[in-house]
Coordinates of C-alpha atoms and ligand atoms in Angstrom, one line a residue:
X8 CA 0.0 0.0 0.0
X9 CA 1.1 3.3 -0.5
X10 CA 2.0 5.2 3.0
X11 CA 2.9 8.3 4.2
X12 CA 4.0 9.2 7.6
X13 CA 4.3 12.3 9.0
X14 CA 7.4 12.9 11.4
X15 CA 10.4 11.2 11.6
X16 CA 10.9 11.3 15.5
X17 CA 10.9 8.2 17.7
X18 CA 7.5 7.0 17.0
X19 CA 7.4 8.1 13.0
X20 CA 10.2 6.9 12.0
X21 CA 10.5 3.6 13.7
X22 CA 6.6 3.2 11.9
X23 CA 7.7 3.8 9.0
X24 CA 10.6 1.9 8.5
X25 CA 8.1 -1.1 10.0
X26 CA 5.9 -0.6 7.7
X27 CA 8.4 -1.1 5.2
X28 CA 10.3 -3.6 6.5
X29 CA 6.2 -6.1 5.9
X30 CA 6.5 -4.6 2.0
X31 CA 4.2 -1.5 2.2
X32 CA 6.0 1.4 0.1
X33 CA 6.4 4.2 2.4
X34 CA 7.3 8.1 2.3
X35 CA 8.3 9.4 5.8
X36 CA 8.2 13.2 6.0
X37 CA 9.3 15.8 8.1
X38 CA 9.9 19.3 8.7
X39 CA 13.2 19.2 9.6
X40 CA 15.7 19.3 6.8
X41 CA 18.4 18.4 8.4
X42 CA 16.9 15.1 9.3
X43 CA 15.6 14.0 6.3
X44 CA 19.5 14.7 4.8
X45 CA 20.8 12.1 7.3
X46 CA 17.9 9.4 6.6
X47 CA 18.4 10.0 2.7
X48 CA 22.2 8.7 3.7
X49 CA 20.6 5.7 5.5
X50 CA 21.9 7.3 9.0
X51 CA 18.5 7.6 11.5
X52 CA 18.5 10.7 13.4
X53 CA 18.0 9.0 16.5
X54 CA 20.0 6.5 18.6
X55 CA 17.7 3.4 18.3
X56 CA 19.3 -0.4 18.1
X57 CA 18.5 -1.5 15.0
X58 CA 16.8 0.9 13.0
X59 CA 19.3 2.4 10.6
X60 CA 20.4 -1.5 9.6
X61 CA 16.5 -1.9 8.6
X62 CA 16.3 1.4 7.5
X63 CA 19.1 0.3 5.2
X64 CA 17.6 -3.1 4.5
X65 CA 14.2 -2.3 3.4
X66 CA 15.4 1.4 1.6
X67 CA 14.0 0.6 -1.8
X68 CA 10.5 0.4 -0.4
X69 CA 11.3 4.0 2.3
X70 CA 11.8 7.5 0.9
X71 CA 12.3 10.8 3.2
X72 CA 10.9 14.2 2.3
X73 CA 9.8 17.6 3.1
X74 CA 7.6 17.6 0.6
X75 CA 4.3 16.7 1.8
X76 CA 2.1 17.8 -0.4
X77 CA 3.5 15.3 -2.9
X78 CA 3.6 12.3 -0.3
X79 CA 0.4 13.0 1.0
X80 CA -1.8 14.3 -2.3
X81 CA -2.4 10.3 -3.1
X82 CA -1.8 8.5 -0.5
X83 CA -4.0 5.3 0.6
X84 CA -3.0 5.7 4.4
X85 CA -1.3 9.1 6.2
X86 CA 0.1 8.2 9.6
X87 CA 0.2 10.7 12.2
X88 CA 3.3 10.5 14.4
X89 CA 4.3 14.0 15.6
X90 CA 4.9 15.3 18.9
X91 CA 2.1 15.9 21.3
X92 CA 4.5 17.7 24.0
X93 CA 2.6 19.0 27.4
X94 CA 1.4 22.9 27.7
X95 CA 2.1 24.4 30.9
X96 CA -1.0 23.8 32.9
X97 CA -0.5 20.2 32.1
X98 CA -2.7 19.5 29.1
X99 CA -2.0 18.3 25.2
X100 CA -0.4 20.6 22.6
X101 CA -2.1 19.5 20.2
X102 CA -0.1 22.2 17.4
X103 CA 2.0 19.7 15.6
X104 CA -1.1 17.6 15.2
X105 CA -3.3 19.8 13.4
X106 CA -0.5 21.7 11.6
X107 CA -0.1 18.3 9.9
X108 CA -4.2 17.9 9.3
X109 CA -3.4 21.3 7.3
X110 CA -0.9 19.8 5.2
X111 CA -3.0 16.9 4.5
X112 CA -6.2 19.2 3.7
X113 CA -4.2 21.2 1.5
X114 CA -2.7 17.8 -0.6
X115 CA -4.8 15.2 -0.6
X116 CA -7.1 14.6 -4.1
X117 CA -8.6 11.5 -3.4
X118 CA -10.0 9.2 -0.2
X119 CA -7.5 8.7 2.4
X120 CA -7.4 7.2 5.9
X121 CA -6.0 9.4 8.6
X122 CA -4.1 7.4 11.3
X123 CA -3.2 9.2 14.6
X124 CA -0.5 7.5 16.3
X125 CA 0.6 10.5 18.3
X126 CA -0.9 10.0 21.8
X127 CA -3.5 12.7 22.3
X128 CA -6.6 12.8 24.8
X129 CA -9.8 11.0 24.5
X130 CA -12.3 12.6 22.2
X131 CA -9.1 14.2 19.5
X132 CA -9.7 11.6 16.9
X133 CA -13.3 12.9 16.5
X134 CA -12.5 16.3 16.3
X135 CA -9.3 15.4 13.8
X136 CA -11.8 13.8 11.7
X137 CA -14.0 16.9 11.6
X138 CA -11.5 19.4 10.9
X139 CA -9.9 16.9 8.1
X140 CA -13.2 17.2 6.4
X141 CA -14.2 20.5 6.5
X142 CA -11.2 21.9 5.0
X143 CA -10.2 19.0 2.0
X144 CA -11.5 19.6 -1.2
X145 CA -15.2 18.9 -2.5
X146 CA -15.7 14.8 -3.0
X147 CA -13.2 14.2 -0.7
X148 CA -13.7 12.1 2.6
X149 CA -11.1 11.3 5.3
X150 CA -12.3 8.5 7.8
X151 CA -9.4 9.0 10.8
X152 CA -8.4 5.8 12.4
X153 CA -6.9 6.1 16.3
X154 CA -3.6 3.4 16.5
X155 CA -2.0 4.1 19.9
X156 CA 1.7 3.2 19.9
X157 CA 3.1 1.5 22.6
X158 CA 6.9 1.3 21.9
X159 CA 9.6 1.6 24.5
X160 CA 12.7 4.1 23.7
X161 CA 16.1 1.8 23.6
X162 CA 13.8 -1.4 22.3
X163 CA 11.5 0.7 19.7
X164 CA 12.2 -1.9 16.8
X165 CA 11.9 -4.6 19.1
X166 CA 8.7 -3.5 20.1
X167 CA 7.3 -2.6 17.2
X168 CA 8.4 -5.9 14.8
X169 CA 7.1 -8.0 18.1
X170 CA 4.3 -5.7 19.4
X171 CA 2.7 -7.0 22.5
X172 CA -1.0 -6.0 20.5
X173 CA -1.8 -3.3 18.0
X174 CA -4.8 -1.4 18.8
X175 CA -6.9 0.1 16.7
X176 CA -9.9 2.3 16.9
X177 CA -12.4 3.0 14.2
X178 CA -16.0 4.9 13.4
X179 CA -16.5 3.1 9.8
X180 CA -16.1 0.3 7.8
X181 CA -14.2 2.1 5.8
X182 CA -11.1 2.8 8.0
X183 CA -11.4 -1.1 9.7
X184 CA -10.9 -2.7 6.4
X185 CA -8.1 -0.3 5.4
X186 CA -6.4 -0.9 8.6
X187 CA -6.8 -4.4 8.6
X188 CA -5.0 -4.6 5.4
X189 CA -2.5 -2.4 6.3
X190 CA -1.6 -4.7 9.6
X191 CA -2.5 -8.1 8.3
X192 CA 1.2 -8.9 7.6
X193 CA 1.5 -8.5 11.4
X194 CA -1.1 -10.6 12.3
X195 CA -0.5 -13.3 10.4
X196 CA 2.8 -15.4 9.4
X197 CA 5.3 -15.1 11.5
X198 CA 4.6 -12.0 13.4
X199 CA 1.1 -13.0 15.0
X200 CA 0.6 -10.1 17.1
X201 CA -2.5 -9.9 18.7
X202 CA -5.1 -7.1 17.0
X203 CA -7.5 -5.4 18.7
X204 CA -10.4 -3.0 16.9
X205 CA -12.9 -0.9 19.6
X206 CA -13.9 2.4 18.8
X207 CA -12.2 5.7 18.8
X208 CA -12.2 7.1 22.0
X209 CA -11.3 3.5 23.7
X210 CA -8.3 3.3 21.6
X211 CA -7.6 6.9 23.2
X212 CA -7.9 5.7 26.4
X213 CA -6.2 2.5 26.1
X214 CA -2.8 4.5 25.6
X215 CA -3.1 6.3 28.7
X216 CA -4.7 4.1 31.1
X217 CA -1.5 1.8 30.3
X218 CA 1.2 4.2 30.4
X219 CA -0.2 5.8 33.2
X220 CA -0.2 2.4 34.8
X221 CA 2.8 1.8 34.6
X222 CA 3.8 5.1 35.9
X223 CA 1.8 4.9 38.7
X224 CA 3.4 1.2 39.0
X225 CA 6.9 3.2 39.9
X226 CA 6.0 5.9 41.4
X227 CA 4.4 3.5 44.2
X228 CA 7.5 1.7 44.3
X229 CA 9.6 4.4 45.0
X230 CA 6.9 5.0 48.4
X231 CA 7.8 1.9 49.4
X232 CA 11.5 2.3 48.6
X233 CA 11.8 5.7 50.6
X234 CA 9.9 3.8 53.6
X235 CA 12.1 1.3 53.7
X236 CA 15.7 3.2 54.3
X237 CA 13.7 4.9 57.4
X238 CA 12.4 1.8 58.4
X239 CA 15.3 -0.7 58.0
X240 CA 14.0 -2.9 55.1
X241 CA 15.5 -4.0 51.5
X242 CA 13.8 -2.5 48.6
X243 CA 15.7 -4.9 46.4
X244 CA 14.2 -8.4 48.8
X245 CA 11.1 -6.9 49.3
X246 CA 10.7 -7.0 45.0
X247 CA 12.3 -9.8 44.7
X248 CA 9.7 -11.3 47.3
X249 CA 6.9 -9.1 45.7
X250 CA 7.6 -10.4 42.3
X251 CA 6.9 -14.2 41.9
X252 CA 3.3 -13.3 42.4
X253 CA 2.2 -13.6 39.0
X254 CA -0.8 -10.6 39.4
X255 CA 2.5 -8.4 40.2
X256 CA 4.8 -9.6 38.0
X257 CA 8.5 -8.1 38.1
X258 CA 8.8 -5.4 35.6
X259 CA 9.0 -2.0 36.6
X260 CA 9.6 -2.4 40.1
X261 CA 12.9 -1.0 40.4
X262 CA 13.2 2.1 42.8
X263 CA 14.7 4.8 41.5
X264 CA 15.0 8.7 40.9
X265 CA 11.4 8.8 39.3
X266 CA 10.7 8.3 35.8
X267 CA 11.8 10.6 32.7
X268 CA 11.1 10.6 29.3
X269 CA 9.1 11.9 26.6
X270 CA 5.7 10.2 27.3
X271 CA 4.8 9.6 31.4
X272 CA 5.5 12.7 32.6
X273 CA 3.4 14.4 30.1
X274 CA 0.9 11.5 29.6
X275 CA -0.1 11.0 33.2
X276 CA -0.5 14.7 33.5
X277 CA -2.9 14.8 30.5
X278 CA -5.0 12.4 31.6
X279 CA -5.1 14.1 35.1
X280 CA -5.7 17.7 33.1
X281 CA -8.3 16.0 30.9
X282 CA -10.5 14.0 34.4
X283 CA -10.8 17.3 35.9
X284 CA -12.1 18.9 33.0
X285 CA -14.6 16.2 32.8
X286 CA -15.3 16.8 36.7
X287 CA -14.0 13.2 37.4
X288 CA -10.6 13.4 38.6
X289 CA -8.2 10.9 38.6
X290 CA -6.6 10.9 41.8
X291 CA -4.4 8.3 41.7
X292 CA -2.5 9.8 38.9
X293 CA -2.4 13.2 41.0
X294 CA -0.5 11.5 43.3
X295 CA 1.8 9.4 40.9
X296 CA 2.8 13.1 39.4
X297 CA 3.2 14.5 42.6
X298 CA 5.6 11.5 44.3
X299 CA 7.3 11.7 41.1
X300 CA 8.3 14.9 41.0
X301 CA 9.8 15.0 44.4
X302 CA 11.5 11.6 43.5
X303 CA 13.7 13.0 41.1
X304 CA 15.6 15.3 43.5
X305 CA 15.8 12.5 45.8
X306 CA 19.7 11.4 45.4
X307 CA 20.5 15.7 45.4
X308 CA 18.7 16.0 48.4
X309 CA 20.6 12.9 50.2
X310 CA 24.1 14.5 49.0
X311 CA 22.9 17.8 50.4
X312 CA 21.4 16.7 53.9
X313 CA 24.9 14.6 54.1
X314 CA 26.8 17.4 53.4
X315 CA 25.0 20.5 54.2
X316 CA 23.9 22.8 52.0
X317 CA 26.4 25.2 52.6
X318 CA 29.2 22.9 52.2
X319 CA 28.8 21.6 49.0
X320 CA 29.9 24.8 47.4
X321 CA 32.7 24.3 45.1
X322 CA 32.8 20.7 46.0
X323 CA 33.4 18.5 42.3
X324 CA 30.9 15.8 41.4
X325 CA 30.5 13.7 39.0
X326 CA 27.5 12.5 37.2
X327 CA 27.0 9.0 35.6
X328 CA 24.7 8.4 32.9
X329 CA 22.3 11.5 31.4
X330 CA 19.4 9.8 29.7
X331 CA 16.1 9.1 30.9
X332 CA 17.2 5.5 30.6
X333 CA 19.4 3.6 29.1
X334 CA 19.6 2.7 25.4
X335 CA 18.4 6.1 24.0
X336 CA 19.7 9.8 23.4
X337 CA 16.4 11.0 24.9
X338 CA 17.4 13.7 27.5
X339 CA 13.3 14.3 27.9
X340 CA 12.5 15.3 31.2
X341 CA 15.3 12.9 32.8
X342 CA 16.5 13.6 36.2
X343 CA 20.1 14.3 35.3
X344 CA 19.0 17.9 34.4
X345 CA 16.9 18.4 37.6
X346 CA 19.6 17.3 39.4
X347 CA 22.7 18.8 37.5
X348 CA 20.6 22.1 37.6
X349 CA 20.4 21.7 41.8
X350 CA 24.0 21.0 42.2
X351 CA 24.8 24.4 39.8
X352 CA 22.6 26.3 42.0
X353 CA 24.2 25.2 44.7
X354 CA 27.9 26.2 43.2
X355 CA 28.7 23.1 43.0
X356 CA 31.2 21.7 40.2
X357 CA 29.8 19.4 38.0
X358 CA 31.4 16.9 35.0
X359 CA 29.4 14.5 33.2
X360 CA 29.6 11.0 31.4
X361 CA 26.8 9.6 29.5
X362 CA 27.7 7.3 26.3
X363 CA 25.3 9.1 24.0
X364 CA 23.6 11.5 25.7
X365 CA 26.1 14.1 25.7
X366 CA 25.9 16.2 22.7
X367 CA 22.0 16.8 23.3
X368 CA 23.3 17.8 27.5
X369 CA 25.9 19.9 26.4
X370 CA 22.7 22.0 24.1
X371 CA 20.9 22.5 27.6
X372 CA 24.4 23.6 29.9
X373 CA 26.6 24.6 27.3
X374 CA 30.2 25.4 29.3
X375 CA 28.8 25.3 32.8
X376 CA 29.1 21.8 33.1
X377 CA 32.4 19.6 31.9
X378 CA 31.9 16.6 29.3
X379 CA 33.4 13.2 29.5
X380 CA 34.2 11.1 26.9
X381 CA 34.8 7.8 29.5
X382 CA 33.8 7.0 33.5
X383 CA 37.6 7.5 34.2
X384 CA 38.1 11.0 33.0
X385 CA 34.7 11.9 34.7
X386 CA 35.1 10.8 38.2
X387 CA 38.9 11.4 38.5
X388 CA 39.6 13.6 41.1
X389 CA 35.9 14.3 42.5
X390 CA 34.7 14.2 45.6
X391 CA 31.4 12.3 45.3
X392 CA 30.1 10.8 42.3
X393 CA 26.2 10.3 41.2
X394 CA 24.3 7.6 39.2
X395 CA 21.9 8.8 37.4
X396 CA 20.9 6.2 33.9
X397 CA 21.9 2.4 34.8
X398 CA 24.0 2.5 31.1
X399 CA 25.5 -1.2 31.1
X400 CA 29.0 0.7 31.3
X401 CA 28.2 2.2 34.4
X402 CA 26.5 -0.7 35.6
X403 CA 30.1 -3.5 34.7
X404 CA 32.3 -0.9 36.1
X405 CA 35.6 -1.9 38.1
X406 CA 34.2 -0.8 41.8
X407 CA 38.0 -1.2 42.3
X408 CA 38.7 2.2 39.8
X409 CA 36.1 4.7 42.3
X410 CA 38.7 3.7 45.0
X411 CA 41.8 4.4 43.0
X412 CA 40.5 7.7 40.8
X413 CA 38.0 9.9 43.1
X414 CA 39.6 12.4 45.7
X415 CA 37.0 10.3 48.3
X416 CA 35.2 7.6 46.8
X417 CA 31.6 8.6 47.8
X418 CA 28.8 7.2 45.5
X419 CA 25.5 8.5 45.3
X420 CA 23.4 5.5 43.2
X421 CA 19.9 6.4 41.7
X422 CA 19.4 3.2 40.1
X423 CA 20.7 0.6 42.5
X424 CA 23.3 -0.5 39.8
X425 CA 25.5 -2.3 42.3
X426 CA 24.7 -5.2 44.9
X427 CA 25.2 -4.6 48.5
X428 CA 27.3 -7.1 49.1
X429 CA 29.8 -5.8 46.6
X430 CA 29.9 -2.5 47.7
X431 CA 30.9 -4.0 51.3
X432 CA 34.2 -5.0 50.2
X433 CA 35.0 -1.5 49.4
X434 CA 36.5 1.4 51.1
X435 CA 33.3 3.4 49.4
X436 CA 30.5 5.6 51.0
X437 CA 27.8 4.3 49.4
X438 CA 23.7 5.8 49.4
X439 CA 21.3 4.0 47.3
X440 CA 17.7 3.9 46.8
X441 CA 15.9 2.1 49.6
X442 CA 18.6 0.1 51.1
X443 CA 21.2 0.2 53.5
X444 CA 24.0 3.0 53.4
X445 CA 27.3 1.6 53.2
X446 CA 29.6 3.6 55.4
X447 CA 33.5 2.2 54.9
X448 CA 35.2 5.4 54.9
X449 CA 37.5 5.9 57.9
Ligands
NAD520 P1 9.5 13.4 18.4 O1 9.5 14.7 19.0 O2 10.7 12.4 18.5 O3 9.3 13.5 16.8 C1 8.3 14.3 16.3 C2 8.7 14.7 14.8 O4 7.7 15.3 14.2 C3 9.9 15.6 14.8 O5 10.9 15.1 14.0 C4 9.3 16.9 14.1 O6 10.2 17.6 13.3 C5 8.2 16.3 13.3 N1 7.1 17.2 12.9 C6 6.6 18.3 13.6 N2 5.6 18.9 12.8 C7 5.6 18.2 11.6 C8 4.8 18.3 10.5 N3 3.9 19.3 10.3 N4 5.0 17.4 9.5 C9 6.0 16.5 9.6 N5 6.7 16.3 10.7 C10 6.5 17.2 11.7 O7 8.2 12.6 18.9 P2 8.0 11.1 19.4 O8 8.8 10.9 20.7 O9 8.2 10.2 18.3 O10 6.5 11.2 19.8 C11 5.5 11.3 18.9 C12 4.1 11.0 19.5 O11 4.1 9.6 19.8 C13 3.8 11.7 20.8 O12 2.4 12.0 20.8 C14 4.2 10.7 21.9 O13 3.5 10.9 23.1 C15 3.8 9.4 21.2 N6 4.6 8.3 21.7 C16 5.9 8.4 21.9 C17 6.6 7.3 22.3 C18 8.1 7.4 22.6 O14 8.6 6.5 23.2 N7 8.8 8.4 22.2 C19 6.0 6.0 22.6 C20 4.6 6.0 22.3 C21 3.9 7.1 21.9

């Protein structure tokens, strides 16, 4: 079938090249020029395992453009993937979304159906479908399909290739039978992922019920973890012991500094922005972004009430790891810059290592802050160090090398990268998130 995207970002892209990669013919388009000149030399814009060797795989059937009147004047299916990034009381900015309905409106001469992939609150899809079809030309209808995505950032191809379901809400028979065909390669063969059709506004909600699940699902975690360094108990057992019940399961249970990223922050928000509007507020998601946001100053806040606030002036820290999370470039709403931007206001020195976060951190602090190309350089010389993204280099360091390089080996560890009993065997200060402290400094 013939496809057309719209944006090239972590959901568009990864789409795209998907749809490809089960022989649709595909035009992925974007604003950005500079993007679309690194995808037309088979390099992907973003760090994402896998997807520039598919992009390179499947190229005959992908091409990248600006242009979107010509991709999107004929095309059978336009896929919405732009950003839907959160507006300062906590709702939807829905710009991007109907900046691309005008483009569409303007282009298209025949039939189309509109797929919104962008995650956008319950009720959008209707109004998308309006708006398409006031403004396209006479003899024109748009039927607008709502397709949630539910990748993760660092496993995006995996998730997509080997979707967990693909859900997909539709008003007409029209847009079910032109989804279905645009999926059945996925459902069938060797891909078999389950496929789920409800209507619109279910599809809507479907995306944020389970992402602000799984939000809620940490911050609750992180309650329990900050109850149990006051109250003597081991995050890390008590997860382990939570975990072999089957109705809890043992994924995203890890305490931490909070979560980051492009989508729960601002998803759980918009839901909650969205309930009171209806008079129906969601509370448990008022609370989720509430613990949260204090979370992610949690590990500062330890260094500070060790230290003292006015002590910590001109002390040099480093930091370990920058990205929301390991295995993408995304610096979305991580905790490194709440915490890096504490510890400047405090006048504290800071130097960073992240393995691929850096250029996009260095945008944000420009000379403020130093940049390390390796863990060595970065925590050489400092006076405490802090964890911040569980990167696998971070995670297999030598324990032996914060000993031998740091002016006083004192390690502040949001993600509970290293077991206890390792950290024993150390002459290390060691704070982590919800267990003991280790205290091996004379
Ligand atoms: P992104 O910011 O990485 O990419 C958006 C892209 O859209 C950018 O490249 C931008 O230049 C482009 N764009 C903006 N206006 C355009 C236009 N008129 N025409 C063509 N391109 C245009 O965004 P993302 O992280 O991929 O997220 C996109 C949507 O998917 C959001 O609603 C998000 O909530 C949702 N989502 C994201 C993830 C994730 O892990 N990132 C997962 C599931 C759902």
């Amino acid at each position: 079938m013939k496809i057309a995207v719209a944006g090239t970002g972590y959901v568009g892209l990864v789409t795209g090249v998907a749809l490809a990669h089960i022989g649709h013919d595909v035009t992925c388009v974007d604003i950005d020029e500079d993007k679309i000149k690194m995808m037309r030399k088979g390099k992907s814009p973003i760090y994402e395992a896998d997807l520039e060797d598919l992009m390179n795989k499947d190229a005959e059937r992908l091409t990248y453009t600006t242009d979107y009147k010509k991709a999107y004047k004929d095309a059978e299916v336009i896929f919405i993937g732009v950003g839907t990034p959160e507006r300062s009381d906590g709702s939807a900015n829905l710009d991007f979304v109907y900046g691309v309905c005008d483009n569409i409106a303007e282009s298209l001469v025949k039939d189309c159906v509109v797929v919104v992939k962008s995650t956008v609150p319950i009720g959008t899809n209707d109004s998308v479908e309006e708006y398409l079809n006031s403004r396209v030309k006479k003899g024109i209808h748009v039927s607008v399909a709502s397709n949630p995505e539910f990748l993760s950032q660092g496993t995006a191809v995996r998730d997509t290739l080997h979707a967990s379901r693909i859900v997909v809400g539709v008003e007409d028979d029209y847009a079910r039978e032109v989804m279905e065909e645009v999926y059945r390669p996925f459902t069938e063969d060797e891909y078999k992922i389950p496929y789920l059709v409800m209507n619109r506004r279910s599809a809507e909600m479907v995306k944020y019920a389970s992402n602000d699940f799984l939000a809620l699902k940490i911050s609750y975690i992180n309650e329990i973890s900050n109850l149990c360094e006051v109250i003597g108990a081991d995050i890390s057992d008590v997860t382990r012991g939570m975990s072999y019940d089957s109705r809890i399961g043992n994924k995203f249970l890890n305490s931490g500094i909070g979560y980051g990223g492009s989508c729960f922050p601002k998803d759980t928000k918009a839901l909650h922005h969205l309930s009171v509007e209806y008079d129906n507020e969601v509370r448990t998601v008022k609370a989720c972004v509430d613990v949260n946001k204090t979370q992610k100053l949690r590990l500062f806040n330890k260094f500070k009430d060790d230290f003292g606030s006015r002590n910590i002036r001109g002390m040099d820290v480093a930091i370990l790891g920058a990205t929301f999370k390991p295995g993408t470039d995304d610096l979305r709403e991580a905790p490194s810059i709440d915490n890096v931007r504490a510890l400047l206001e405090y006048g504290v020195n800071v130097s960073i290592y992240d393995p691929v976060g850096l250029e996009r951190f260095e945008k944000l602090f420009g000379d403020s802050i130093t940049y390390c190309e390796n863990i060595d350089d970065c925590i050489k010389d400092k006076d405490a160090v802090m964890i911040m993204t569980e990167w696998e280099q971070i995670v297999n360091y030598d324990i032996k090398k914060y000993v031998k390089l740091m002016r006083t080996p004192i390690i502040y560890d949001g993600r509970n990268c290293y077991p206890l009993s390792t950290m024993k065997q150390y002459k290390v200060e060691y704070t982590s998130m919800g267990r003991e402290e280790i205290r091996n400094i004379d």
